[in-house]
CSV table of C-alpha atoms in Angstrom, one decimal:
chain,number,residue,atom,x,y,z
A,1,MET,CA,-7.4,-6.6,-15.1
A,2,SER,CA,-8.6,-7.7,-18.5
A,3,ASP,CA,-8.0,-11.4,-17.7
A,4,ILE,CA,-10.2,-11.4,-14.6
A,5,ASP,CA,-13.5,-13.1,-14.8
A,6,LEU,CA,-15.8,-10.4,-13.4
A,7,GLY,CA,-18.6,-12.9,-13.2
A,8,SER,CA,-16.9,-14.8,-10.4
A,9,PHE,CA,-16.9,-11.6,-8.3
A,10,ASN,CA,-20.5,-10.8,-9.2
A,11,GLU,CA,-21.9,-14.1,-7.9
A,12,ILE,CA,-21.3,-12.9,-4.3
A,13,GLY,CA,-21.7,-9.2,-4.9
A,14,LEU,CA,-23.6,-6.4,-3.4
A,15,ASP,CA,-27.0,-5.5,-4.8
A,16,SER,CA,-26.2,-1.8,-5.1
A,17,PHE,CA,-23.2,0.5,-5.0
A,18,GLU,CA,-24.7,2.2,-2.0
A,19,GLU,CA,-24.5,-1.0,0.0
A,20,ALA,CA,-20.8,-0.8,-0.1
A,21,GLU,CA,-21.0,2.0,2.5
A,22,LYS,CA,-23.2,-0.1,4.8
A,23,GLN,CA,-21.3,-3.4,4.2
A,24,PRO,CA,-17.7,-2.6,3.4
A,25,GLU,CA,-16.6,-6.1,4.3
A,26,LYS,CA,-18.4,-7.2,1.1
A,27,ALA,CA,-16.7,-4.8,-1.2
A,28,LEU,CA,-13.6,-5.8,-3.2
A,29,SER,CA,-10.1,-4.4,-2.7
A,30,HIS,CA,-7.1,-4.4,-4.9
A,31,SER,CA,-5.6,-7.0,-2.5
A,32,ALA,CA,-8.6,-9.3,-3.1
A,33,ILE,CA,-8.4,-8.9,-6.8
A,34,GLY,CA,-4.6,-9.6,-6.7
A,35,ALA,CA,-5.3,-12.7,-4.6
A,36,TYR,CA,-7.8,-13.9,-7.2
A,37,VAL,CA,-5.4,-13.4,-10.0
A,38,ARG,CA,-2.6,-15.2,-8.2
A,39,CYS,CA,-4.6,-18.2,-6.9
A,40,GLY,CA,-8.4,-18.7,-6.9
A,41,MET,CA,-8.2,-20.9,-3.9
A,42,VAL,CA,-6.4,-18.3,-1.8
A,43,TYR,CA,-9.1,-15.9,-2.8
A,44,TYR,CA,-11.8,-18.4,-1.9
A,45,TRP,CA,-10.5,-19.2,1.6
A,46,ARG,CA,-9.5,-15.7,2.5
A,47,TYR,CA,-12.2,-13.5,1.1
A,48,ILE,CA,-15.2,-15.8,0.8
A,49,LYS,CA,-14.7,-18.2,3.7
A,50,GLY,CA,-13.0,-15.5,5.8
A,51,VAL,CA,-10.1,-17.7,6.9
A,52,LYS,CA,-7.4,-15.4,8.2
A,53,SER,CA,-3.8,-16.2,9.1
A,54,PRO,CA,-1.3,-14.1,11.1
A,55,PRO,CA,0.4,-11.5,8.9
A,56,ALA,CA,3.9,-12.2,7.6
A,57,SER,CA,6.6,-10.0,9.1
A,58,ALA,CA,7.2,-8.3,5.7
A,59,MET,CA,3.6,-7.3,5.5
A,60,SER,CA,3.6,-5.9,9.1
A,61,PHE,CA,6.8,-4.1,8.4
A,62,GLY,CA,5.3,-2.4,5.4
A,63,THR,CA,2.2,-1.4,7.4
A,64,SER,CA,4.4,0.1,10.1
A,65,VAL,CA,6.4,2.1,7.5
A,66,HIS,CA,3.1,3.3,6.0
A,67,ALA,CA,2.0,4.4,9.5
A,68,ALA,CA,5.1,6.5,9.9
A,69,LEU,CA,4.8,8.2,6.5
A,70,GLU,CA,1.1,8.9,7.1
A,71,THR,CA,1.9,10.5,10.5
A,72,ASN,CA,4.1,13.1,8.7
A,73,TYR,CA,2.0,13.7,5.6
A,74,GLU,CA,-1.4,13.9,7.3
A,75,GLN,CA,-0.3,17.0,9.4
A,76,LYS,CA,1.7,18.4,6.5
A,77,ILE,CA,-1.5,19.0,4.5
A,78,HIS,CA,-2.2,22.0,6.8
A,79,SER,CA,1.2,22.8,8.3
A,80,PHE,CA,3.2,22.6,5.0
A,81,LYS,CA,6.1,21.4,7.1
A,82,ASP,CA,7.6,17.9,7.8
A,83,LEU,CA,7.6,16.7,11.3
A,84,PRO,CA,10.8,16.4,13.3
A,85,LEU,CA,12.5,13.2,12.3
A,86,ASP,CA,12.3,11.6,15.7
A,87,VAL,CA,8.5,12.0,15.7
A,88,VAL,CA,8.2,10.1,12.5
A,89,THR,CA,10.7,7.4,13.5
A,90,ASP,CA,8.9,7.0,16.8
A,91,SER,CA,5.7,6.4,14.9
A,92,PHE,CA,7.3,3.5,13.0
A,93,ARG,CA,8.9,2.2,16.2
A,94,ASP,CA,5.6,2.1,18.1
A,95,SER,CA,3.7,0.6,15.2
A,96,TRP,CA,6.3,-2.1,14.6
A,97,LYS,CA,6.7,-3.2,18.2
A,98,GLU,CA,3.0,-4.0,18.4
A,99,ALA,CA,2.8,-5.5,14.9
A,100,ALA,CA,5.9,-7.8,15.5
A,101,LYS,CA,4.1,-9.4,18.4
A,102,VAL,CA,1.5,-11.0,16.1
A,103,SER,CA,3.6,-11.5,13.0
A,104,ILE,CA,5.2,-14.6,11.5
A,105,PHE,CA,8.9,-14.4,10.9
A,106,ASP,CA,10.5,-16.6,8.2
A,107,PRO,CA,13.5,-18.5,9.6
A,108,GLU,CA,14.9,-19.1,6.2
A,109,LYS,CA,15.2,-15.4,5.6
A,110,GLU,CA,16.8,-15.0,9.1
A,111,GLU,CA,14.4,-12.3,10.0
A,112,ASN,CA,14.8,-10.7,13.3
A,113,PRO,CA,12.3,-8.2,14.8
A,114,ASN,CA,15.1,-6.1,16.3
A,115,GLU,CA,17.1,-5.9,13.1
A,116,MET,CA,13.9,-5.1,11.2
A,117,LEU,CA,13.3,-2.3,13.7
A,118,ASP,CA,16.7,-0.8,12.8
A,119,GLU,CA,16.1,-1.3,9.1
A,120,GLY,CA,12.7,0.4,9.3
A,121,ILE,CA,14.1,3.4,11.2
A,122,ALA,CA,16.9,3.8,8.6
A,123,MET,CA,14.3,3.5,5.8
A,124,VAL,CA,12.1,6.2,7.3
A,125,GLU,CA,15.1,8.4,7.9
A,126,LYS,CA,16.2,8.1,4.3
A,127,TYR,CA,12.7,8.7,3.0
A,128,GLN,CA,12.2,11.8,5.1
A,129,ALA,CA,15.5,13.2,4.0
A,130,GLU,CA,15.2,12.5,0.3
A,131,VAL,CA,11.5,12.3,-0.7
A,132,ALA,CA,9.2,13.9,1.9
A,133,PRO,CA,10.7,17.5,1.5
A,134,LYS,CA,9.8,17.5,-2.2
A,135,ILE,CA,6.1,16.6,-1.6
A,136,GLN,CA,3.2,18.7,-0.5
A,137,PRO,CA,0.3,16.4,0.2
A,138,ALA,CA,-3.3,17.2,-0.7
A,139,ALA,CA,-4.8,14.0,0.6
A,140,VAL,CA,-3.5,11.1,2.7
A,141,GLU,CA,-5.1,7.6,2.9
A,142,SER,CA,-7.9,8.9,0.8
A,143,ARG,CA,-10.8,6.5,1.0
A,144,PHE,CA,-12.8,5.6,-2.2
A,145,ILE,CA,-15.6,3.4,-3.3
A,146,LEU,CA,-15.3,2.7,-7.0
A,147,ASN,CA,-18.2,1.7,-9.2
A,148,VAL,CA,-16.7,-0.4,-12.1
A,149,PRO,CA,-18.8,-0.9,-15.2
A,150,GLY,CA,-19.7,-4.6,-15.5
A,151,LEU,CA,-18.8,-5.3,-11.9
A,152,ARG,CA,-21.6,-5.4,-9.5
A,153,ARG,CA,-19.3,-5.4,-6.5
A,154,ALA,CA,-17.9,-2.0,-5.6
A,155,VAL,CA,-14.2,-1.7,-5.2
A,156,MET,CA,-13.1,0.0,-2.0
A,157,GLY,CA,-9.7,1.1,-0.9
A,158,TYR,CA,-7.4,3.9,0.3
A,159,ILE,CA,-4.9,5.9,-1.8
A,160,ASP,CA,-1.7,6.4,0.1
A,161,LEU,CA,-0.9,9.9,-1.1
A,162,ILE,CA,-2.2,12.5,-3.6
A,163,ASP,CA,-0.1,15.6,-3.8
A,164,THR,CA,-1.0,19.1,-4.8
A,165,ASN,CA,0.2,18.4,-8.4
A,166,ASP,CA,-2.4,15.7,-8.7
A,167,VAL,CA,0.2,12.9,-8.6
A,168,VAL,CA,-1.1,9.7,-7.1
A,169,SER,CA,1.5,7.7,-5.1
A,170,ASP,CA,1.6,4.4,-3.4
A,171,HIS,CA,4.3,3.4,-1.0
A,172,LYS,CA,5.9,-0.1,-1.1
A,173,THR,CA,8.5,-1.8,1.0
A,174,SER,CA,10.4,-4.6,-0.6
A,175,ARG,CA,13.7,-6.4,-0.7
A,176,LYS,CA,14.1,-5.7,-4.5
A,177,VAL,CA,13.1,-3.3,-7.1
A,178,PRO,CA,10.5,-4.7,-9.5
A,179,ASP,CA,11.0,-4.7,-13.2
A,180,SER,CA,9.1,-2.3,-15.5
A,181,LEU,CA,6.9,-5.1,-16.9
A,182,THR,CA,5.7,-6.1,-13.4
A,183,LEU,CA,4.8,-2.5,-12.7
A,184,GLN,CA,2.9,-2.1,-16.0
A,185,LYS,CA,0.9,-5.3,-15.2
A,186,SER,CA,-0.1,-4.0,-11.7
A,187,HIS,CA,-3.8,-3.3,-11.4
A,188,GLN,CA,-3.5,-1.2,-8.2
A,189,LEU,CA,-2.6,2.1,-9.7
A,190,THR,CA,-5.1,1.5,-12.5
A,191,ILE,CA,-7.8,1.2,-9.8
A,192,TYR,CA,-6.5,4.4,-8.1
A,193,LYS,CA,-6.6,6.3,-11.4
A,194,MET,CA,-10.2,5.3,-11.9
A,195,ALA,CA,-11.1,6.3,-8.4
A,196,PHE,CA,-9.4,9.7,-8.8
A,197,ARG,CA,-11.3,10.2,-12.1
A,198,GLN,CA,-14.6,9.3,-10.5
A,199,LYS,CA,-14.1,11.7,-7.6
A,200,HIS,CA,-12.5,14.7,-9.4
A,201,GLY,CA,-13.8,14.3,-13.0
A,202,ARG,CA,-10.3,14.3,-14.4
A,203,ASP,CA,-7.3,12.0,-14.6
A,204,PRO,CA,-4.4,12.4,-12.2
A,205,ARG,CA,-1.3,14.0,-13.7
A,206,GLY,CA,0.9,11.2,-12.6
A,207,LEU,CA,0.9,7.7,-11.1
A,208,ARG,CA,3.9,6.4,-9.2
A,209,TYR,CA,5.2,3.8,-6.7
A,210,ASP,CA,7.7,4.8,-4.1
A,211,TYR,CA,9.7,1.7,-3.5
A,212,LEU,CA,11.5,1.6,-0.2
A,213,VAL,CA,14.0,-1.2,-0.6
A,214,ARG,CA,15.9,-2.9,2.1
A,215,LYS,CA,18.8,-5.0,0.8
A,216,SER,CA,21.5,-7.1,2.5
A,217,SER,CA,24.6,-9.0,1.6
A,218,LYS,CA,27.4,-10.6,3.5
A,219,LYS,CA,29.9,-8.3,1.9
A,220,THR,CA,28.3,-4.9,2.2
A,221,GLY,CA,25.9,-5.4,5.1
A,222,LYS,CA,22.5,-3.8,4.9
A,223,TRP,CA,21.4,-0.6,3.2
A,224,ILE,CA,18.3,1.2,2.1
A,225,GLU,CA,17.4,2.5,-1.3
A,226,ILE,CA,14.4,4.7,-2.3
A,227,HIS,CA,13.1,4.3,-5.9
A,228,PRO,CA,10.4,6.6,-7.2
A,229,MET,CA,8.9,4.7,-10.1
A,230,PRO,CA,6.4,6.5,-12.4
A,231,VAL,CA,3.9,4.3,-14.1
A,232,SER,CA,2.4,5.4,-17.4
């Protein structure tokens, strides 16, 4: 984040931190910051002019996986038990069927909504078997409004998961595992760490991405991998 010109954000910022509550559409998000870093024009048209395009299928897929994991973890805060697997996979199925109707599929990647449905179910099943039983959530989709020194616009967002060990996790779906340098350069968990500190008065004990990876090859077919990736 050190390379971002904060003045560019401040020009169209909110007059006070409190206004973020009243006008959340004017607050920044990590997605907006990421768009600005990648391409100023993308940020301009999407977040200043408000030009929206239909979501790519990969983005909708990730959102649907998030919805399924959230369904399980939200109730687990109080029940201390994971939901039956079919309930969690049904959550993904319902979310994906609706999302696929308005998503753009890339013909070059030979994306197919029915195949992605099967992949998503397999992904959720693997996550529920290997990761979910080890986690006791304390907060799910925890909303924050972060006041960053030097930045007049508040940063607003949602932390996927905070467990009872004060580990902050973000779930990602991807076709490949990112390298460690890419993870270290990511601003998202830095923002989440600052938000956690602002709310609790201490740093989280850990930061990590859970990468749910769907791979394919002509020789081996398709398979799913789960990669918990701590970030220092």
